[in-house]
Amino acid sequence: MIGFIRGSLAEKGDGYIIVDVNGVGYEIFVPANSRAYLSSEGSEVMVYTAMTVREDDVSLYGFMRKGELDAFRKLITVSGVGAKAAVSVLSAFSLEQLQQAIVFEDVKTLTKANGIGKKTAERIVLELKDKFSTEECISASDTEESSDRGQILSDGRSEAVSALISLGYTRGEASGALASITDNDLTAEEYIKRALKNLF
């Protein structure tokens, strides 16, 4: 099992990144709002990974926070939720938003994730509610490294990516447009406006 991968971001595609580790390129599927996906090519990234093995496929999924990796592993235990659907959920929400939606049985919010219908959202709540207690929500939020917490809560890049995807752009186009914006203290609206200028 590969616990994490650290290396140079060599390439970005629609929903995945390739990390160069001593000349070996690892293709890793990541959420659309991942900071790894928003990083510039050539920069160093580190992602916590989970490997899925099927009869015809072996894939790596990567997350910037251990809490996100844990949430991914919990989501794929739900009947009808595969790895791609789990990444879709983590692309639509921050870890804290996901935990709150599950704890408070907010099925409507969960259906906003691409490919998650009402019945699947209900199963997620039913099967995971006990695993996402209110105490766990607070703990997961409070124990993250301050740099990660500040990045996720203060900048609007993640929200901007989701907004651009909803407008019809691919993850690659959205992340590419945002990667050239060096300011880290803008609102989501400001990121979206600047990104749209880069896309036109």
mmCIF file of C-alpha atoms in Angstrom:
data_model
loop_
_atom_site.group_PDB
_atom_site.id
_atom_site.type_symbol
_atom_site.label_atom_id
_atom_site.label_comp_id
_atom_site.label_asym_id
_atom_site.label_seq_id
_atom_site.Cartn_x
_atom_site.Cartn_y
_atom_site.Cartn_z
ATOM 1 C CA MET A 1 0.000 0.000 0.000
ATOM 2 C CA ILE A 2 1.259 3.484 -0.887
ATOM 3 C CA GLY A 3 0.585 5.842 2.034
ATOM 4 C CA PHE A 4 1.584 9.072 0.343
ATOM 5 C CA ILE A 5 3.430 10.360 -2.700
ATOM 6 C CA ARG A 6 5.688 13.401 -2.742
ATOM 7 C CA GLY A 7 7.259 14.737 -5.913
ATOM 8 C CA SER A 8 7.117 17.277 -8.702
ATOM 9 C CA LEU A 9 3.792 18.033 -10.378
ATOM 10 C CA ALA A 10 4.562 16.996 -13.943
ATOM 11 C CA GLU A 11 1.155 17.200 -15.588
ATOM 12 C CA LYS A 12 -2.516 17.915 -14.959
ATOM 13 C CA GLY A 13 -5.479 16.435 -16.775
ATOM 14 C CA ASP A 14 -9.234 16.353 -16.343
ATOM 15 C CA GLY A 15 -9.589 15.021 -12.810
ATOM 16 C CA TYR A 16 -6.045 13.764 -12.324
ATOM 17 C CA ILE A 17 -2.451 14.834 -11.795
ATOM 18 C CA ILE A 18 0.828 13.109 -12.636
ATOM 19 C CA VAL A 19 3.515 13.354 -9.956
ATOM 20 C CA ASP A 20 7.129 12.740 -10.951
ATOM 21 C CA VAL A 21 8.979 10.841 -8.219
ATOM 22 C CA ASN A 22 12.589 10.242 -9.220
ATOM 23 C CA GLY A 23 11.681 9.788 -12.862
ATOM 24 C CA VAL A 24 8.557 7.691 -12.301
ATOM 25 C CA GLY A 25 5.235 9.373 -13.091
ATOM 26 C CA TYR A 26 2.313 8.419 -10.835
ATOM 27 C CA GLU A 27 -1.165 9.173 -12.204
ATOM 28 C CA ILE A 28 -3.353 10.175 -9.272
ATOM 29 C CA PHE A 29 -7.041 11.074 -9.370
ATOM 30 C CA VAL A 30 -7.811 14.058 -7.127
ATOM 31 C CA PRO A 31 -10.883 16.134 -6.173
ATOM 32 C CA ALA A 32 -11.505 19.215 -8.317
ATOM 33 C CA ASN A 33 -10.942 21.511 -5.338
ATOM 34 C CA SER A 34 -7.637 19.898 -4.318
ATOM 35 C CA ARG A 35 -4.750 22.299 -3.779
ATOM 36 C CA ALA A 36 -2.553 19.752 -5.546
ATOM 37 C CA TYR A 37 -4.716 20.188 -8.641
ATOM 38 C CA LEU A 38 -4.459 23.967 -8.359
ATOM 39 C CA SER A 39 -0.678 23.960 -7.992
ATOM 40 C CA SER A 40 1.560 25.034 -10.860
ATOM 41 C CA GLU A 41 3.336 22.379 -12.909
ATOM 42 C CA GLY A 42 6.871 21.888 -11.616
ATOM 43 C CA SER A 43 5.977 22.660 -8.010
ATOM 44 C CA GLU A 44 6.401 20.065 -5.267
ATOM 45 C CA VAL A 45 3.240 18.378 -4.034
ATOM 46 C CA MET A 46 2.460 15.694 -1.493
ATOM 47 C CA VAL A 47 -0.767 13.725 -1.463
ATOM 48 C CA TYR A 48 -2.049 10.995 0.853
ATOM 49 C CA THR A 49 -3.138 8.118 -1.348
ATOM 50 C CA ALA A 50 -5.592 5.258 -1.542
ATOM 51 C CA MET A 51 -5.306 2.488 -4.109
ATOM 52 C CA THR A 52 -8.330 0.782 -5.604
ATOM 53 C CA VAL A 53 -7.914 -2.570 -7.316
ATOM 54 C CA ARG A 54 -10.461 -4.067 -9.662
ATOM 55 C CA GLU A 55 -10.236 -6.954 -12.065
ATOM 56 C CA ASP A 56 -9.509 -4.601 -14.973
ATOM 57 C CA ASP A 57 -8.116 -1.513 -13.263
ATOM 58 C CA VAL A 58 -5.704 -0.308 -10.582
ATOM 59 C CA SER A 59 -6.014 3.381 -9.659
ATOM 60 C CA LEU A 60 -4.541 5.830 -7.175
ATOM 61 C CA TYR A 61 -6.615 8.548 -5.500
ATOM 62 C CA GLY A 62 -4.896 11.425 -3.727
ATOM 63 C CA PHE A 63 -5.844 13.908 -1.023
ATOM 64 C CA MET A 64 -4.056 16.826 0.611
ATOM 65 C CA ARG A 65 -5.431 16.119 4.080
ATOM 66 C CA LYS A 66 -5.572 12.869 6.024
ATOM 67 C CA GLY A 67 -9.154 13.681 6.977
ATOM 68 C CA GLU A 68 -10.139 13.735 3.300
ATOM 69 C CA LEU A 69 -8.486 10.363 2.752
ATOM 70 C CA ASP A 70 -10.392 8.976 5.732
ATOM 71 C CA ALA A 71 -13.654 10.412 4.370
ATOM 72 C CA PHE A 72 -12.950 8.840 0.966
ATOM 73 C CA ARG A 73 -12.419 5.443 2.563
ATOM 74 C CA LYS A 74 -15.668 5.773 4.483
ATOM 75 C CA LEU A 75 -17.629 6.888 1.423
ATOM 76 C CA ILE A 76 -16.574 3.910 -0.702
ATOM 77 C CA THR A 77 -17.926 1.543 1.970
ATOM 78 C CA VAL A 78 -21.433 2.833 1.208
ATOM 79 C CA SER A 79 -23.454 0.624 -1.100
ATOM 80 C CA GLY A 80 -23.532 2.143 -4.579
ATOM 81 C CA VAL A 81 -20.711 4.635 -3.967
ATOM 82 C CA GLY A 82 -17.567 3.846 -5.914
ATOM 83 C CA ALA A 83 -14.251 5.650 -5.915
ATOM 84 C CA LYS A 84 -15.260 8.104 -8.648
ATOM 85 C CA ALA A 85 -18.495 8.990 -6.872
ATOM 86 C CA ALA A 86 -16.587 9.493 -3.620
ATOM 87 C CA VAL A 87 -14.179 11.881 -5.367
ATOM 88 C CA SER A 88 -17.175 13.699 -6.839
ATOM 89 C CA VAL A 89 -18.536 14.238 -3.328
ATOM 90 C CA LEU A 90 -15.176 15.501 -2.062
ATOM 91 C CA SER A 91 -14.955 17.779 -5.116
ATOM 92 C CA ALA A 92 -18.286 19.365 -4.285
ATOM 93 C CA PHE A 93 -17.697 19.964 -0.576
ATOM 94 C CA SER A 94 -14.930 20.725 1.859
ATOM 95 C CA LEU A 95 -14.353 18.054 4.480
ATOM 96 C CA GLU A 96 -16.135 20.164 7.077
ATOM 97 C CA GLN A 97 -19.171 20.737 4.815
ATOM 98 C CA LEU A 98 -19.417 17.009 4.074
ATOM 99 C CA GLN A 99 -19.263 16.067 7.734
ATOM 100 C CA GLN A 100 -21.929 18.596 8.652
ATOM 101 C CA ALA A 101 -24.233 17.441 5.848
ATOM 102 C CA ILE A 102 -23.957 13.832 7.023
ATOM 103 C CA VAL A 103 -24.305 14.567 10.735
ATOM 104 C CA PHE A 104 -27.347 16.794 10.205
ATOM 105 C CA GLU A 105 -28.873 14.431 7.611
ATOM 106 C CA ASP A 106 -28.854 17.092 4.894
ATOM 107 C CA VAL A 107 -29.682 14.840 1.951
ATOM 108 C CA LYS A 108 -30.533 17.771 -0.322
ATOM 109 C CA THR A 109 -27.047 19.233 0.025
ATOM 110 C CA LEU A 110 -25.371 15.908 -0.733
ATOM 111 C CA THR A 111 -27.300 15.590 -4.010
ATOM 112 C CA LYS A 112 -25.467 18.684 -5.280
ATOM 113 C CA ALA A 113 -22.444 16.453 -5.899
ATOM 114 C CA ASN A 114 -22.242 15.263 -9.489
ATOM 115 C CA GLY A 115 -23.671 11.762 -9.867
ATOM 116 C CA ILE A 116 -25.194 11.580 -6.374
ATOM 117 C CA GLY A 117 -28.952 11.104 -6.461
ATOM 118 C CA LYS A 118 -31.389 11.259 -3.580
ATOM 119 C CA LYS A 119 -31.316 7.528 -2.814
ATOM 120 C CA THR A 120 -27.523 7.425 -2.804
ATOM 121 C CA ALA A 121 -27.389 10.520 -0.590
ATOM 122 C CA GLU A 122 -29.831 8.872 1.819
ATOM 123 C CA ARG A 123 -27.622 5.764 1.983
ATOM 124 C CA ILE A 124 -24.565 7.935 2.692
ATOM 125 C CA VAL A 125 -26.359 9.561 5.611
ATOM 126 C CA LEU A 126 -27.777 6.281 6.906
ATOM 127 C CA GLU A 127 -24.523 4.325 6.737
ATOM 128 C CA LEU A 128 -22.074 7.053 7.799
ATOM 129 C CA LYS A 129 -23.905 9.225 10.290
ATOM 130 C CA ASP A 130 -22.586 7.275 13.280
ATOM 131 C CA LYS A 131 -19.044 7.514 11.888
ATOM 132 C CA PHE A 132 -19.210 11.309 11.594
ATOM 133 C CA SER A 133 -20.212 12.497 15.038
ATOM 134 C CA THR A 134 -20.273 16.207 15.891
ATOM 135 C CA GLU A 135 -17.149 15.677 17.994
ATOM 136 C CA GLU A 136 -15.354 14.219 14.967
ATOM 137 C CA CYS A 137 -16.384 17.238 12.876
ATOM 138 C CA ILE A 138 -14.858 19.622 15.381
ATOM 139 C CA SER A 139 -11.794 17.471 15.930
ATOM 140 C CA ALA A 140 -11.054 17.033 12.236
ATOM 141 C CA SER A 141 -11.303 20.759 11.694
ATOM 142 C CA ASP A 142 -9.275 21.802 14.737
ATOM 143 C CA THR A 143 -6.413 19.326 14.426
ATOM 144 C CA GLU A 144 -5.426 20.051 10.832
ATOM 145 C CA GLU A 145 -2.181 21.907 10.357
ATOM 146 C CA SER A 146 -2.762 25.642 10.511
ATOM 147 C CA SER A 147 -1.387 26.178 7.011
ATOM 148 C CA ASP A 148 -3.865 23.707 5.545
ATOM 149 C CA ARG A 149 -6.744 25.148 7.525
ATOM 150 C CA GLY A 150 -5.903 28.700 6.522
ATOM 151 C CA GLN A 151 -5.604 27.779 2.871
ATOM 152 C CA ILE A 152 -8.928 25.988 2.771
ATOM 153 C CA LEU A 153 -10.923 28.468 4.800
ATOM 154 C CA SER A 154 -9.404 31.772 3.691
ATOM 155 C CA ASP A 155 -8.940 31.523 -0.042
ATOM 156 C CA GLY A 156 -11.743 30.997 -2.505
ATOM 157 C CA ARG A 157 -9.879 28.852 -5.020
ATOM 158 C CA SER A 158 -11.806 25.676 -4.215
ATOM 159 C CA GLU A 159 -15.152 27.414 -4.579
ATOM 160 C CA ALA A 160 -13.966 29.060 -7.784
ATOM 161 C CA VAL A 161 -13.023 25.688 -9.306
ATOM 162 C CA SER A 162 -16.464 24.278 -8.543
ATOM 163 C CA ALA A 163 -18.137 27.379 -9.993
ATOM 164 C CA LEU A 164 -16.115 27.223 -13.217
ATOM 165 C CA ILE A 165 -16.897 23.521 -13.634
ATOM 166 C CA SER A 166 -20.591 24.296 -13.200
ATOM 167 C CA LEU A 167 -20.211 26.827 -16.036
ATOM 168 C CA GLY A 168 -19.051 24.047 -18.340
ATOM 169 C CA TYR A 169 -15.260 24.251 -18.084
ATOM 170 C CA THR A 170 -13.225 21.111 -17.423
ATOM 171 C CA ARG A 171 -11.225 20.693 -14.220
ATOM 172 C CA GLY A 172 -8.047 21.143 -16.248
ATOM 173 C CA GLU A 173 -9.234 24.428 -17.751
ATOM 174 C CA ALA A 174 -10.421 25.724 -14.381
ATOM 175 C CA SER A 175 -7.253 24.815 -12.518
ATOM 176 C CA GLY A 176 -5.058 26.159 -15.306
ATOM 177 C CA ALA A 177 -6.829 29.506 -15.257
ATOM 178 C CA LEU A 178 -6.498 29.741 -11.463
ATOM 179 C CA ALA A 179 -2.892 28.561 -11.305
ATOM 180 C CA SER A 180 -1.697 31.766 -12.954
ATOM 181 C CA ILE A 181 -3.310 33.894 -10.212
ATOM 182 C CA THR A 182 -0.652 34.487 -7.566
ATOM 183 C CA ASP A 183 -2.798 36.317 -5.000
ATOM 184 C CA ASN A 184 -3.875 34.061 -2.127
ATOM 185 C CA ASP A 185 -6.293 36.310 -0.268
ATOM 186 C CA LEU A 186 -9.011 36.921 -2.858
ATOM 187 C CA THR A 187 -12.673 36.058 -2.524
ATOM 188 C CA ALA A 188 -14.179 33.303 -4.644
ATOM 189 C CA GLU A 189 -15.902 35.928 -6.808
ATOM 190 C CA GLU A 190 -12.595 37.693 -7.480
ATOM 191 C CA TYR A 191 -10.892 34.419 -8.380
ATOM 192 C CA ILE A 192 -13.727 33.562 -10.765
ATOM 193 C CA LYS A 193 -13.569 36.976 -12.501
ATOM 194 C CA ARG A 194 -9.812 36.743 -13.007
ATOM 195 C CA ALA A 195 -9.989 33.129 -14.115
ATOM 196 C CA LEU A 196 -12.674 33.934 -16.688
ATOM 197 C CA LYS A 197 -10.419 36.631 -18.143
ATOM 198 C CA ASN A 198 -7.675 34.013 -18.516
ATOM 199 C CA LEU A 199 -10.088 31.624 -20.203
ATOM 200 C CA PHE A 200 -11.265 34.098 -22.849
#
